[in-house]
XYZ file of C-alpha atoms in Angstrom:
80
model
C 12.327 -60.164 28.459
C 15.832 -60.930 27.216
C 18.401 -62.176 29.739
C 21.704 -60.319 30.113
C 24.871 -62.242 30.998
C 28.067 -60.303 31.682
C 31.533 -61.748 31.004
C 34.133 -61.699 33.775
C 36.112 -59.093 31.842
C 33.120 -56.756 31.480
C 32.082 -57.319 35.117
C 35.587 -56.368 36.293
C 35.458 -53.248 34.119
C 32.076 -52.243 35.554
C 33.431 -52.667 39.103
C 36.564 -50.625 38.407
C 35.056 -47.694 36.492
C 33.647 -44.504 38.024
C 30.291 -45.066 39.777
C 28.062 -42.897 37.572
C 29.414 -44.392 34.339
C 28.904 -47.928 35.618
C 25.372 -47.044 36.696
C 24.515 -45.557 33.268
C 25.750 -48.660 31.456
C 23.940 -51.032 33.821
C 20.701 -49.044 33.454
C 20.981 -49.061 29.653
C 21.546 -52.835 29.635
C 18.389 -53.214 31.704
C 16.427 -50.838 29.452
C 17.173 -52.734 26.234
C 15.935 -56.136 27.445
C 12.408 -55.618 26.083
C 13.443 -54.590 22.538
C 17.173 -55.267 22.019
C 16.897 -55.042 18.229
C 15.911 -51.398 18.542
C 19.081 -50.478 20.445
C 21.770 -52.804 19.069
C 23.774 -52.255 15.889
C 25.611 -55.099 14.175
C 29.370 -54.623 13.924
C 30.765 -54.758 10.389
C 32.254 -58.152 9.468
C 31.584 -59.479 12.965
C 29.027 -61.704 14.675
C 28.759 -59.166 17.516
C 26.617 -56.125 18.181
C 27.326 -52.814 19.856
C 25.358 -50.728 22.273
C 26.327 -47.093 22.515
C 26.180 -45.482 25.949
C 27.639 -41.984 25.650
C 31.342 -42.335 24.774
C 31.293 -46.038 25.649
C 30.618 -49.046 23.443
C 29.298 -52.274 24.914
C 30.219 -55.257 22.726
C 27.452 -57.868 22.837
C 26.907 -61.375 21.500
C 23.143 -61.702 20.920
C 21.788 -65.256 20.954
C 18.299 -64.775 19.554
C 17.387 -68.464 19.922
C 18.085 -68.416 23.674
C 16.881 -64.803 24.024
C 20.158 -63.848 25.702
C 22.589 -60.951 25.476
C 26.177 -61.792 26.438
C 28.213 -58.684 27.277
C 31.726 -59.473 26.021
C 33.534 -56.160 26.522
C 33.095 -52.470 27.263
C 35.277 -49.898 25.526
C 35.749 -46.181 25.948
C 36.339 -44.137 22.820
C 36.419 -47.275 20.678
C 35.923 -45.297 17.475
C 38.118 -42.246 18.091
């Protein structure tokens, strides 16, 4: 199972956002730990990946050698 580490910025965002949205994102992060490659899409011209959760995008740095997902940021409507 892949470990998930959340940046201070993303943790603050999860604390400040509406309860149901935070819960959905946390649940999705838990769900992807068995097969992250199935859920993550590489960002164009970037070392990072994205996870889509409804209208939100979770920006992730995936260290495959350490089997760790580092949540860098969470954005709403990032591609509008």
